Coordinates of N, CA and C in Angstrom, one line a residue:
W30 N 1.1 -0.2 182.4 CA 0.5 -1.3 183.4 C -0.4 -0.9 184.6
I31 N 0.0 0.3 185.1 CA -0.5 0.6 186.2 C -2.1 1.2 185.8
F32 N -2.1 1.9 184.5 CA -3.0 2.7 184.0 C -4.0 1.4 183.7
G33 N -3.6 0.5 183.1 CA -4.3 -1.1 183.0 C -5.0 -1.4 184.3
M34 N -4.4 -1.8 185.2 CA -4.6 -2.1 186.6 C -6.1 -0.9 187.0
K35 N -5.6 0.1 187.0 CA -6.8 1.2 187.7 C -7.9 1.0 186.8
M36 N -7.8 1.0 185.7 CA -9.5 0.6 184.7 C -9.5 -0.8 185.0
K37 N -9.1 -1.7 185.5 CA -9.7 -3.0 185.8 C -10.3 -2.6 187.2
I38 N -9.8 -2.2 188.1 CA -10.4 -2.0 189.5 C -11.7 -1.0 189.3
L39 N -11.2 0.3 188.5 CA -12.5 1.0 188.2 C -13.5 0.4 187.5
S40 N -13.5 -0.6 186.5 CA -14.5 -1.6 186.0 C -14.9 -2.3 187.1
F41 N -14.2 -2.8 187.6 CA -15.0 -3.8 188.8 C -15.6 -3.1 189.7
G42 N -15.0 -1.9 190.2 CA -15.9 -1.3 191.1 C -17.3 -0.6 190.5
I43 N -17.4 -0.2 189.1 CA -18.6 0.0 188.6 C -19.2 -0.9 188.6
V44 N -19.4 -2.1 188.1 CA -20.0 -3.5 188.4 C -20.6 -3.8 189.5
I45 N -19.7 -3.7 190.4 CA -20.2 -4.0 191.9 C -21.4 -3.0 192.2
L46 N -20.9 -1.7 192.2 CA -21.9 -0.4 192.3 C -23.3 -0.9 191.4
L47 N -23.4 -1.2 190.5 CA -24.7 -1.4 189.4 C -25.1 -2.8 190.3
L48 N -24.5 -3.9 190.5 CA -25.2 -5.1 191.4 C -25.7 -4.6 192.5
T49 N -25.2 -3.8 193.4 CA -25.7 -3.3 194.3 C -26.8 -2.7 194.3
N50 N -27.0 -1.9 193.5 CA -28.2 -0.9 193.2 C -28.9 -1.9 192.6
H51 N -28.9 -2.7 192.1 CA -29.6 -3.7 191.2 C -30.4 -4.4 192.3
I52 N -29.3 -5.0 193.3 CA -30.0 -5.9 194.3 C -31.0 -5.2 195.6
L53 N -30.3 -3.9 195.8 CA -30.8 -3.0 197.1 C -32.3 -2.7 196.6
S54 N -32.6 -2.7 195.0 CA -33.7 -2.3 194.2 C -35.1 -3.6 194.8
F55 N -34.5 -4.5 195.5 CA -35.4 -5.4 195.6 C -36.2 -5.2 197.3
Q56 N -35.2 -4.3 197.9 CA -35.8 -4.1 199.5 C -36.8 -3.4 199.6
P57 N -37.6 -3.6 200.4 CA -38.9 -3.0 200.8 C -38.5 -1.6 201.4
N58 N -39.3 -0.7 201.1 CA -39.3 0.5 201.8 C -40.5 0.7 203.3
R59 N -39.7 0.2 204.3 CA -40.6 0.2 205.5 C -41.2 1.1 206.0
S60 N -40.8 2.4 205.4 CA -41.2 3.8 206.1 C -42.5 4.0 205.3
K61 N -42.8 3.2 204.0 CA -43.9 3.4 203.3 C -44.9 2.3 203.3
G62 N -44.7 1.6 204.4 CA -45.6 0.2 204.5 C -45.5 -1.0 203.7
S63 N -44.1 -1.1 203.4 CA -43.9 -2.3 202.4 C -43.6 -3.5 203.6
I64 N -43.7 -4.6 203.1 CA -43.7 -5.8 204.0 C -42.5 -6.8 203.4
T65 N -41.7 -7.4 203.8 CA -40.7 -8.1 203.1 C -41.6 -9.9 203.1
H66 N -41.1 -10.5 202.2 CA -41.2 -11.9 202.3 C -41.3 -12.7 203.5
R67 N -40.2 -12.2 204.3 CA -40.2 -12.9 205.6 C -41.5 -12.5 206.8
D68 N -41.9 -11.2 206.5 CA -43.3 -10.6 207.0 C -44.4 -11.4 206.5
I69 N -44.6 -11.6 205.0 CA -45.5 -12.0 204.6 C -45.9 -13.6 205.4
T70 N -44.5 -14.3 205.2 CA -44.7 -15.6 205.5 C -45.0 -16.2 207.2
R71 N -44.1 -15.1 208.1 CA -44.7 -15.4 209.4 C -46.3 -14.9 209.6
N72 N -46.6 -13.7 209.1 CA -47.8 -13.2 209.4 C -48.8 -14.6 208.8
G73 N -48.7 -14.9 207.5 CA -49.6 -15.9 207.1 C -49.6 -17.3 207.9
A74 N -48.5 -17.6 208.3 CA -48.0 -19.0 209.2 C -49.0 -18.7 210.5
L75 N -48.8 -17.5 211.1 CA -49.9 -16.9 212.3 C -51.4 -17.3 212.2
Q76 N -51.6 -16.2 211.2 CA -53.1 -16.3 210.9 C -53.4 -17.8 210.6
I77 N -53.1 -18.4 210.0 CA -53.4 -20.0 209.6 C -53.6 -20.7 211.0
T78 N -52.8 -20.5 211.7 CA -52.5 -21.0 213.3 C -53.6 -20.9 213.8
Y79 N -53.9 -19.4 214.1 CA -55.2 -19.0 214.6 C -56.3 -19.6 214.2
R80 N -56.6 -19.3 213.0 CA -57.9 -20.0 212.5 C -58.2 -21.5 212.7
I81 N -57.0 -22.5 212.7 CA -57.1 -23.9 213.2 C -57.4 -23.7 214.8
F82 N -56.5 -23.1 215.3 CA -57.2 -23.0 216.7 C -58.5 -22.5 217.0
Q83 N -58.8 -22.0 216.3 CA -60.5 -21.4 216.6 C -61.5 -22.6 215.9
Q84 N -60.8 -23.7 215.1 CA -61.7 -24.7 214.7 C -61.4 -25.9 215.3
I85 N -60.3 -26.4 215.8 CA -59.7 -27.8 216.4 C -59.6 -27.6 218.1
P86 N -60.5 -28.5 218.7 CA -60.5 -28.0 220.3 C -59.0 -28.6 220.6
N87 N -58.4 -28.0 221.7 CA -57.2 -28.5 222.4 C -57.5 -29.3 223.2
F88 N -56.7 -30.1 223.8 CA -56.4 -31.1 224.7 C -57.8 -31.1 226.0
E89 N -58.2 -29.8 226.2 CA -59.2 -29.8 227.3 C -60.6 -29.5 226.3
G90 N -60.6 -29.4 225.1 CA -61.8 -29.2 224.4 C -62.2 -27.8 224.2
K91 N -61.1 -26.9 224.5 CA -61.2 -25.6 224.4 C -60.8 -25.0 222.9
V92 N -61.8 -24.1 222.2 CA -60.9 -23.6 221.0 C -61.2 -22.2 221.1
L93 N -59.9 -21.2 220.4 CA -59.8 -19.8 220.3 C -61.3 -19.2 219.9
T94 N -61.5 -18.0 220.6 CA -62.8 -17.1 219.6 C -62.2 -16.5 219.0
P95 N -63.1 -16.2 217.8 CA -62.5 -15.0 216.8 C -62.3 -13.8 217.4
N96 N -61.6 -12.9 217.1 CA -61.1 -11.7 217.8 C -60.5 -11.8 218.9
S97 N -60.2 -13.0 219.5 CA -59.7 -13.0 220.9 C -58.4 -12.4 221.2
I98 N -57.6 -12.5 219.7 CA -56.2 -11.7 219.6 C -56.4 -10.6 218.4
P99 N -56.0 -9.3 219.0 CA -55.8 -8.5 218.0 C -54.9 -8.6 216.8
E100 N -54.9 -8.2 215.5 CA -53.9 -8.7 214.5 C -52.5 -7.9 215.1
S101 N -52.6 -7.2 215.7 CA -51.3 -6.4 216.0 C -50.6 -7.1 217.2
K102 N -51.3 -7.7 217.8 CA -50.6 -8.7 218.8 C -50.7 -10.1 218.7
L103 N -50.7 -10.3 217.6 CA -50.4 -12.0 217.1 C -49.3 -12.3 216.9
T104 N -48.8 -13.2 217.8 CA -47.6 -13.8 218.0 C -47.7 -15.2 218.5
A105 N -46.6 -16.0 217.8 CA -46.6 -17.6 218.4 C -47.0 -17.5 220.0
E106 N -46.3 -16.9 220.3 CA -46.4 -17.1 222.1 C -47.6 -16.6 222.6
R107 N -48.5 -15.7 222.0 CA -50.0 -15.5 222.5 C -50.5 -16.4 222.0
L108 N -50.8 -16.7 220.8 CA -51.4 -18.1 220.4 C -51.3 -19.0 221.4
F109 N -50.0 -19.6 221.3 CA -50.0 -20.7 222.4 C -50.3 -20.6 223.9
E110 N -50.2 -19.4 224.4 CA -50.6 -19.4 225.7 C -52.0 -19.4 225.7
L111 N -52.8 -18.6 224.9 CA -54.5 -18.5 225.0 C -54.8 -20.0 224.6
Y112 N -54.4 -20.9 223.7 CA -54.9 -22.3 223.2 C -54.3 -23.5 224.3
Y113 N -53.0 -23.2 224.5 CA -52.7 -24.3 225.7 C -52.5 -23.9 226.7
G114 N -52.5 -22.8 227.3 CA -52.1 -22.2 228.4 C -50.5 -22.2 228.7
E115 N -50.0 -22.3 229.8 CA -48.7 -22.2 230.2 C -47.9 -23.9 229.8
M116 N -48.4 -24.9 229.6 CA -47.9 -26.1 229.4 C -47.0 -26.4 228.3
V117 N -47.3 -25.4 227.2 CA -46.7 -25.7 225.8 C -46.2 -24.8 225.5
S118 N -44.9 -24.6 224.9 CA -44.0 -23.5 224.8 C -43.9 -23.3 223.2
A119 N -44.0 -22.1 222.8 CA -44.1 -21.6 221.2 C -42.9 -21.7 220.5
S120 N -41.5 -22.1 221.5 CA -40.3 -21.7 220.6 C -39.8 -22.7 219.8
K121 N -40.4 -23.8 219.5 CA -40.1 -24.6 218.6 C -40.9 -24.4 217.2
F122 N -42.1 -23.9 217.6 CA -43.3 -23.3 216.6 C -42.3 -22.1 215.8
S123 N -42.1 -21.4 216.6 CA -41.7 -20.3 216.1 C -40.6 -20.1 215.4
K124 N -39.4 -21.0 215.8 CA -38.2 -21.8 215.0 C -38.5 -22.0 213.9
A125 N -39.2 -22.9 213.5 CA -40.1 -23.5 212.2 C -40.4 -22.4 211.5
I126 N -41.2 -21.6 212.0 CA -41.7 -20.5 211.0 C -40.5 -19.6 210.4
D127 N -39.5 -19.3 211.5 CA -38.4 -18.7 211.2 C -37.6 -19.2 210.2
E128 N -37.4 -20.3 210.2 CA -36.9 -21.3 209.2 C -37.7 -21.4 207.6
I129 N -38.9 -21.3 207.9 CA -39.7 -21.4 206.6 C -39.4 -19.5 206.0
A130 N -39.5 -18.5 206.7 CA -39.6 -17.5 206.4 C -38.0 -16.8 205.8
N131 N -37.2 -17.6 206.5 CA -35.7 -17.4 206.3 C -35.2 -18.1 204.8
A132 N -35.8 -19.3 204.7 CA -35.6 -19.8 203.1 C -36.4 -19.1 202.2
N133 N -37.7 -18.4 202.5 CA -38.5 -17.5 201.5 C -37.2 -16.4 201.1
A134 N -36.9 -15.8 202.4 CA -36.2 -14.3 202.0 C -35.0 -15.0 201.2
F135 N -34.1 -15.8 201.4 CA -32.9 -16.2 200.9 C -32.9 -16.5 199.3
V136 N -34.3 -16.8 198.8 CA -34.7 -16.9 197.2 C -33.9 -15.7 196.8
D137 N -34.2 -14.6 197.2 CA -33.6 -13.5 196.5 C -32.1 -13.0 196.7
F138 N -31.5 -13.6 197.4 CA -30.1 -14.0 197.2 C -29.4 -14.7 196.4
K139 N -29.9 -16.0 196.5 CA -29.5 -17.3 196.0 C -29.8 -17.3 194.5
Y140 N -31.0 -16.8 194.5 CA -31.7 -17.1 192.9 C -32.1 -15.5 192.2
V141 N -31.2 -14.7 192.7 CA -31.8 -13.4 192.4 C -31.9 -13.1 190.7
F142 N -31.0 -13.6 190.0 CA -31.6 -13.6 188.8 C -32.2 -15.0 188.0
S143 N -32.9 -15.6 188.7 CA -33.7 -16.7 188.2 C -34.8 -15.9 187.9
A144 N -35.3 -16.2 186.6 CA -36.6 -15.6 186.0 C -37.7 -16.4 186.4
L145 N -37.5 -17.7 186.7 CA -38.9 -18.5 186.6 C -39.3 -18.7 188.5
R146 N -38.0 -18.2 189.1 CA -38.3 -18.2 190.5 C -38.9 -16.7 191.0
H147 N -38.9 -15.7 190.0 CA -39.5 -14.6 190.2 C -40.6 -13.9 189.1
F148 N -40.8 -14.9 188.2 CA -41.7 -14.6 186.8 C -41.4 -13.5 186.0
D149 N -40.1 -13.4 186.0 CA -39.6 -12.2 185.3 C -39.6 -12.6 183.6
S150 N -39.7 -12.0 182.8 CA -39.9 -11.9 181.3 C -40.6 -12.9 181.0
E151 N -41.8 -12.8 181.5 CA -42.8 -13.8 180.9 C -42.8 -15.2 181.3
T152 N -42.3 -15.6 182.4 CA -42.2 -16.9 182.8 C -42.8 -17.6 183.7
L153 N -44.5 -17.4 183.3 CA -45.2 -17.7 184.3 C -45.6 -19.1 184.0
L154 N -45.5 -19.9 182.9 CA -45.5 -21.2 183.1 C -44.4 -22.0 183.7
E155 N -43.2 -21.5 183.5 CA -42.0 -22.0 184.2 C -42.1 -21.7 185.7
G156 N -42.5 -20.5 186.0 CA -42.8 -20.5 187.5 C -43.8 -21.2 188.1
K157 N -44.8 -21.6 187.2 CA -45.8 -22.5 188.0 C -45.2 -23.9 187.9
R158 N -44.5 -24.6 187.1 CA -43.7 -25.6 187.0 C -43.1 -25.6 188.2
K159 N -42.2 -24.7 188.6 CA -41.4 -24.5 189.8 C -42.0 -24.7 191.3
I160 N -43.2 -24.0 191.0 CA -44.2 -24.3 192.4 C -44.6 -25.6 192.7
L161 N -45.0 -26.2 191.5 CA -45.5 -27.5 191.7 C -44.2 -28.7 191.7
E162 N -43.1 -28.5 191.2 CA -41.9 -29.0 191.6 C -41.6 -28.8 193.2
L163 N -41.5 -27.7 193.6 CA -41.3 -27.3 195.2 C -42.3 -28.3 195.9
L164 N -43.9 -27.9 195.5 CA -44.9 -28.4 196.3 C -44.4 -30.3 196.4
T165 N -44.1 -30.7 195.3 CA -43.8 -32.2 195.6 C -42.8 -32.6 196.5
S166 N -41.6 -31.4 196.3 CA -40.4 -31.8 197.2 C -40.8 -31.7 198.6
V167 N -41.9 -30.7 198.9 CA -42.3 -30.4 200.2 C -43.1 -31.8 200.6
V168 N -43.8 -32.3 200.0 CA -44.8 -33.5 200.2 C -43.9 -34.6 200.7
Q169 N -42.9 -34.7 199.3 CA -41.8 -36.3 199.6 C -41.2 -35.9 201.0
N170 N -40.8 -34.7 201.1 CA -39.8 -34.5 202.2 C -40.6 -35.0 203.7
I171 N -41.9 -34.4 203.6 CA -42.6 -34.8 205.0 C -42.7 -36.4 205.0
Q172 N -43.1 -37.1 203.9 CA -43.2 -38.4 204.0 C -41.9 -39.1 204.2
Q173 N -40.7 -38.4 204.2 CA -39.8 -39.1 204.4 C -39.3 -38.6 206.0
E174 N -40.1 -37.8 206.4 CA -39.9 -37.3 207.8 C -38.5 -36.6 207.9
N175 N -38.3 -35.6 206.7 CA -37.2 -34.8 206.5 C -37.8 -33.5 206.9
F176 N -38.1 -32.9 207.8 CA -38.9 -32.0 208.1 C -38.0 -30.8 208.0
Q177 N -36.8 -30.6 208.1 CA -35.8 -29.6 207.9 C -36.1 -29.1 206.6
S178 N -35.9 -30.1 205.7 CA -35.9 -29.9 204.0 C -37.3 -29.8 203.6
A179 N -38.1 -30.3 204.2 CA -39.6 -29.6 204.0 C -39.7 -28.2 204.4
R180 N -39.3 -27.7 205.5 CA -39.3 -26.4 205.6 C -38.6 -25.5 204.9
K181 N -37.4 -25.8 204.7 CA -36.8 -25.0 203.6 C -37.2 -25.0 201.9
N182 N -37.8 -25.9 201.5 CA -38.5 -26.2 200.6 C -39.6 -25.3 200.5
A183 N -40.5 -25.2 201.8 CA -42.1 -24.4 201.9 C -41.6 -23.1 201.5
G184 N -40.2 -22.7 202.1 CA -40.0 -21.0 202.2 C -39.8 -20.7 200.6
R185 N -39.1 -21.6 199.9 CA -38.7 -21.5 198.7 C -40.0 -21.4 197.5
L186 N -40.8 -22.4 198.1 CA -42.3 -22.5 197.4 C -43.1 -21.2 197.7
L187 N -43.0 -20.6 198.9 CA -44.0 -19.5 199.1 C -43.1 -18.3 198.3
H188 N -42.0 -18.2 198.4 CA -41.3 -17.1 197.8 C -41.8 -16.9 196.4
T189 N -41.6 -18.3 195.6 CA -42.1 -18.0 194.1 C -43.6 -17.7 194.1
L190 N -44.2 -18.3 195.1 CA -45.9 -18.1 195.1 C -46.3 -16.6 195.3
Q191 N -45.7 -16.0 196.1 CA -45.9 -14.8 196.7 C -45.7 -13.9 195.5
V192 N -44.4 -14.0 194.8 CA -44.0 -13.1 193.7 C -45.2 -13.3 192.5
G193 N -45.4 -14.3 192.1 CA -46.3 -14.8 190.9 C -47.7 -14.3 191.4
W194 N -48.2 -14.2 192.8 CA -49.6 -13.7 193.0 C -49.4 -12.1 192.8
R195 N -48.4 -11.6 193.3 CA -48.0 -10.1 193.0 C -48.4 -9.8 191.4
V196 N -47.3 -10.5 190.9 CA -47.4 -10.4 189.2 C -48.5 -10.6 188.4
T197 N -49.4 -11.5 188.9 CA -50.6 -11.6 188.4 C -51.7 -10.8 188.8
T198 N -51.3 -10.2 190.0 CA -52.4 -9.4 190.6 C -52.4 -7.7 189.8
Y199 N -51.5 -7.8 190.3 CA -50.9 -6.2 189.9 C -50.5 -5.8 188.7
D200 N -49.3 -6.8 188.0 CA -49.0 -6.3 186.9 C -49.8 -6.2 185.6

């Protein structure tokens, strides 16, 4: 009985180690310049907002000039400071970006073995369908003014889109 119990514990331990190594293999190596899904999402949201602030005048008729913020200094706070002055806080905007980025990153934990969310095993069509399904959900959430669900679904959509872009570009 004791031997059987030790074997079960050992087997369980081996499974945990194998899963841990598998899961850890998805972690980027920041020392070699890798970036995470969170980084990609946050940077993308800031870049798009920066471009919009260059094209659409604020309440004073002012737009941001290209290169007014170096890429290394691009933050929500800096964008809002230059565009709105001290009248508007970037905190809610920054929290919304974080919510989208966190939902994006969470896909690797909740759906770690979902082939269609990661375009594994030649699931290109299924991945495309998932992206379109999530896009529909985002639009419906916005129309229903359920903005929190829209942000979460946008994060999930961006995760699959980022992986799909990587697969079709590099593989």
